[in-house]
Amino acid sequence: MSAPTPAPVEFIPDDYFAPLPPGALFEPSSRPLEIDVGCGDGTFLLQMAAHFPERNFLGIERLSGRIRKICRRAARQGLTNVRVIHLESAYTLAWLLPPHCAQRLHLLFPDPWPKKRHAFHRFVHPENLAGLHRALAPGGTFLFKTDHPEYFAEATAVVDASPCFTRLPWLDAAEFYPITDFEQQWLDAGKPIQAARWTRP
Ligand SMILES: C[S@@+](CC[C@H](N)C(=O)[O-])C[C@H]1O[C@@H](n2cnc3c(N)ncnc32)[C@H](O)[C@@H]1O
């Protein structure tokens, strides 16, 4: 008897306008789920999936070329615990994913929108906190890293002010947490990196 065909890496919902039922993304769905919001080329996502085979990983990304690249790389590596969805992340978290599905949400080097008049596009914004809170399981954590000092100050002020999140110290240095593609670029350019972590009590 041949082995069952693994699910395709790209997850395409049957209905983009109805919340997904629990278990729609992964079988078995009892594994903890981690979500990489704006996963880019997926280097962080794929390293995490390879390192933690007992967890599931979902990348959310709006650029199709990046989605295709991740699918190719995941298939080449034989990873069965990683999927990507080609969709806008605020919508995905606030409406599409099953509520409270994620143990960890990673938002790593989101677009900084450096011009003042564009700052309202930044992902960490009071309007997006409800979606982050909805997607996280109780006791889950939200991890944020950026090279942009103004975005860091603004984002930490917004999340710290919310009763839905409680600040935690950053991870122990020994904990496996790969450097992302953009992080490597900023490290190479000598930019300081800032990181913050919160739990959903
Ligand atoms: C600066 S890159 C960082 C990528 C990756 N996290 C890293 O650190 O290497 C930001 C990524 O988020 C994606 N992105 C930006 N806004 C998004 C949105 N609203 N929904 C989904 N993806 C988004 C971009 O296409 C891009 O790949």
Coordinates of C-alpha atoms and ligand atoms in Angstrom, one line a residue:
M1 CA 0.0 0.0 0.0
S2 CA 1.4 3.4 -0.9
A3 CA 1.9 6.2 1.7
P4 CA -0.8 8.9 1.7
T5 CA 0.0 11.9 -0.4
P6 CA 1.0 14.9 1.8
A7 CA -1.3 17.9 1.7
P8 CA -0.1 20.6 -0.6
V9 CA 2.1 23.3 1.1
E10 CA -0.1 26.1 -0.1
F11 CA -3.4 26.1 1.7
I12 CA -6.3 27.4 -0.4
P13 CA -9.5 27.8 1.5
D14 CA -12.7 26.5 -0.1
D15 CA -14.5 29.6 1.1
Y16 CA -12.6 32.9 1.8
F17 CA -15.6 34.4 3.5
A18 CA -16.3 31.8 6.2
P19 CA -14.1 31.1 9.2
L20 CA -12.1 27.8 8.9
P21 CA -13.2 25.0 11.1
P22 CA -10.6 23.7 13.6
G23 CA -8.5 21.1 11.9
A24 CA -8.9 22.6 8.4
L25 CA -5.2 23.6 8.1
F26 CA -3.4 20.5 9.4
E27 CA -4.0 16.8 10.2
P28 CA -3.4 16.0 13.0
S29 CA -4.6 19.3 14.3
S30 CA -3.7 18.6 18.0
R31 CA -0.2 19.8 17.4
P32 CA 0.5 23.3 18.6
L33 CA 0.3 25.9 15.8
E34 CA 2.7 28.8 15.2
I35 CA 2.0 31.5 12.7
D36 CA 4.6 33.6 10.8
V37 CA 2.7 36.8 9.8
G38 CA 4.3 38.2 6.6
C39 CA 6.7 35.3 6.3
G40 CA 8.6 36.6 3.2
D41 CA 10.7 34.0 1.6
G42 CA 10.1 31.6 4.5
T43 CA 13.6 31.1 5.8
F44 CA 12.5 31.5 9.4
L45 CA 9.3 29.5 8.9
L46 CA 11.1 26.5 7.2
Q47 CA 13.9 26.4 9.8
M48 CA 11.3 26.4 12.6
A49 CA 9.3 23.6 10.9
A50 CA 12.4 21.5 10.4
H51 CA 13.6 22.1 14.0
F52 CA 10.2 21.4 15.7
P53 CA 8.5 18.5 13.8
E54 CA 6.1 18.1 16.7
R55 CA 4.6 21.6 16.0
N56 CA 2.7 22.9 12.9
F57 CA 3.6 26.2 11.2
L58 CA 1.6 28.5 9.0
G59 CA 3.0 31.4 7.0
I60 CA 0.8 34.2 5.8
E61 CA 2.2 36.2 2.9
R62 CA 0.6 38.4 0.2
L63 CA 3.2 38.1 -2.5
S64 CA 2.7 35.1 -4.8
G65 CA 6.4 34.8 -5.8
R66 CA 7.3 34.3 -2.2
I67 CA 4.5 31.8 -1.7
R68 CA 5.7 29.7 -4.7
K69 CA 9.3 29.8 -3.4
I70 CA 8.3 28.6 0.1
C71 CA 6.2 25.8 -1.5
R72 CA 9.2 24.6 -3.6
R73 CA 11.6 24.8 -0.6
A74 CA 9.2 23.0 1.8
A75 CA 8.6 20.2 -0.8
R76 CA 12.3 19.8 -1.4
Q77 CA 12.9 19.5 2.3
G78 CA 10.0 17.0 2.7
L79 CA 8.4 19.1 5.4
T80 CA 4.8 18.1 6.2
N81 CA 4.2 20.4 9.2
V82 CA 4.3 23.7 7.2
R83 CA 1.7 25.4 5.1
V84 CA 1.4 28.9 3.6
I85 CA -1.6 31.0 2.8
H86 CA -1.6 33.7 0.1
L87 CA -3.7 36.3 1.7
E88 CA -3.7 39.6 3.6
S89 CA -2.6 39.0 7.2
A90 CA -5.0 41.3 9.1
Y91 CA -8.0 39.6 7.4
T92 CA -6.6 36.1 7.9
L93 CA -6.1 36.6 11.6
A94 CA -9.3 38.6 12.3
W95 CA -11.8 36.5 10.1
L96 CA -10.5 33.4 8.4
L97 CA -8.5 31.3 10.9
P98 CA -10.3 29.3 13.6
P99 CA -10.4 31.4 16.8
H100 CA -7.6 30.8 19.4
C101 CA -5.8 28.5 17.0
A102 CA -2.2 29.7 17.5
Q103 CA 0.2 29.1 20.4
R104 CA 2.7 31.6 19.0
L105 CA 2.3 34.5 16.5
H106 CA 5.6 35.8 15.0
L107 CA 5.6 39.2 13.4
L108 CA 9.2 39.7 12.2
F109 CA 10.5 42.7 10.5
P110 CA 7.1 43.9 9.2
D111 CA 7.1 46.6 6.5
P112 CA 8.0 49.7 8.6
W113 CA 6.2 52.3 6.4
P114 CA 8.7 54.9 7.4
K115 CA 7.0 58.0 6.1
K116 CA 4.7 59.7 8.6
R117 CA 1.8 59.9 6.3
H118 CA 2.0 56.1 5.6
A119 CA 2.4 55.1 9.3
F120 CA -1.3 54.0 9.5
H121 CA -0.4 51.0 7.3
R122 CA 1.8 49.5 10.0
F123 CA 0.5 46.1 11.1
V124 CA 0.8 46.8 14.8
H125 CA -2.1 49.2 15.1
P126 CA -5.0 49.4 17.6
E127 CA -7.4 48.1 15.0
N128 CA -5.3 44.9 14.4
L129 CA -5.0 44.0 18.1
A130 CA -8.4 42.3 18.1
G131 CA -7.3 40.0 15.3
L132 CA -4.1 39.1 17.0
H133 CA -6.0 38.4 20.2
R134 CA -8.6 36.3 18.4
A135 CA -6.0 34.1 16.7
L136 CA -4.0 33.5 19.8
A137 CA -4.8 30.7 22.2
P138 CA -5.1 31.7 25.9
G139 CA -1.5 31.6 27.3
G140 CA -0.2 32.0 23.7
T141 CA 2.5 34.5 22.9
F142 CA 3.0 37.3 20.3
L143 CA 6.6 37.9 19.3
F144 CA 7.7 41.1 17.4
K145 CA 11.0 42.2 16.0
T146 CA 12.0 45.2 14.0
D147 CA 15.0 47.3 12.9
H148 CA 12.9 50.4 12.9
P149 CA 13.1 52.3 16.3
E150 CA 10.0 54.5 15.7
Y151 CA 7.9 51.5 14.8
F152 CA 9.2 49.6 17.8
A153 CA 8.3 52.5 20.2
E154 CA 4.8 52.9 18.6
A155 CA 4.1 49.1 18.6
T156 CA 5.2 48.5 22.1
A157 CA 3.1 51.5 23.4
V158 CA 0.0 50.2 21.5
V159 CA 0.3 46.6 22.8
D160 CA 1.4 47.5 26.3
A161 CA -1.6 49.7 26.6
S162 CA -4.0 46.9 25.8
P163 CA -5.5 44.9 28.6
C164 CA -5.6 41.9 26.3
F165 CA -1.8 41.4 26.3
T166 CA 0.9 41.3 29.1
R167 CA 4.5 42.0 28.3
L168 CA 7.0 39.1 28.8
P169 CA 10.8 39.2 28.6
W170 CA 12.3 38.2 25.3
L171 CA 13.4 34.6 24.8
D172 CA 16.4 33.0 26.4
A173 CA 19.4 33.4 24.2
A174 CA 19.7 29.5 24.1
E175 CA 16.2 29.1 22.6
F176 CA 16.1 28.2 18.9
Y177 CA 14.9 31.3 17.1
P178 CA 16.4 31.6 13.6
I179 CA 17.5 34.9 12.0
T180 CA 15.1 35.9 9.3
D181 CA 16.1 37.1 5.8
F182 CA 15.4 40.7 6.5
E183 CA 17.0 40.5 9.9
Q184 CA 20.2 39.3 8.2
Q185 CA 20.2 42.3 5.9
W186 CA 19.8 44.7 8.7
L187 CA 22.5 43.0 10.8
D188 CA 24.8 43.2 7.8
A189 CA 24.0 46.9 7.5
G190 CA 24.9 47.3 11.2
K191 CA 21.3 48.3 12.3
P192 CA 20.2 47.6 15.8
I193 CA 17.4 45.1 16.2
Q194 CA 14.7 45.4 18.9
A195 CA 12.4 42.6 20.1
A196 CA 9.3 42.4 22.3
R197 CA 7.1 39.5 23.5
W198 CA 3.6 39.5 25.0
T199 CA 1.3 36.8 26.3
R200 CA -2.5 36.6 25.9
P201 CA -3.5 36.1 29.6
Ligands
LIG1 C1 9.9 43.3 5.3 S1 9.3 41.7 4.8 C2 9.8 40.6 6.2 C3 9.7 39.2 5.8 C4 10.2 38.2 6.9 N1 9.3 38.3 8.0 C5 11.6 38.5 7.3 O1 11.8 39.0 8.4 O2 12.5 38.2 6.5 C6 7.6 41.9 5.1 C7 6.8 40.8 4.5 O3 5.4 40.9 4.9 C8 4.6 40.8 3.7 N2 3.4 41.6 4.0 C9 3.3 42.9 4.2 N3 2.1 43.3 4.4 C10 1.3 42.2 4.4 C11 0.0 41.9 4.6 N4 -0.9 42.9 4.9 N5 -0.5 40.6 4.5 C12 0.4 39.6 4.2 N6 1.7 39.8 4.0 C13 2.2 41.1 4.1 C14 5.5 41.4 2.6 O4 5.0 40.9 1.3 C15 6.8 40.9 3.0 O5 7.1 39.6 2.4

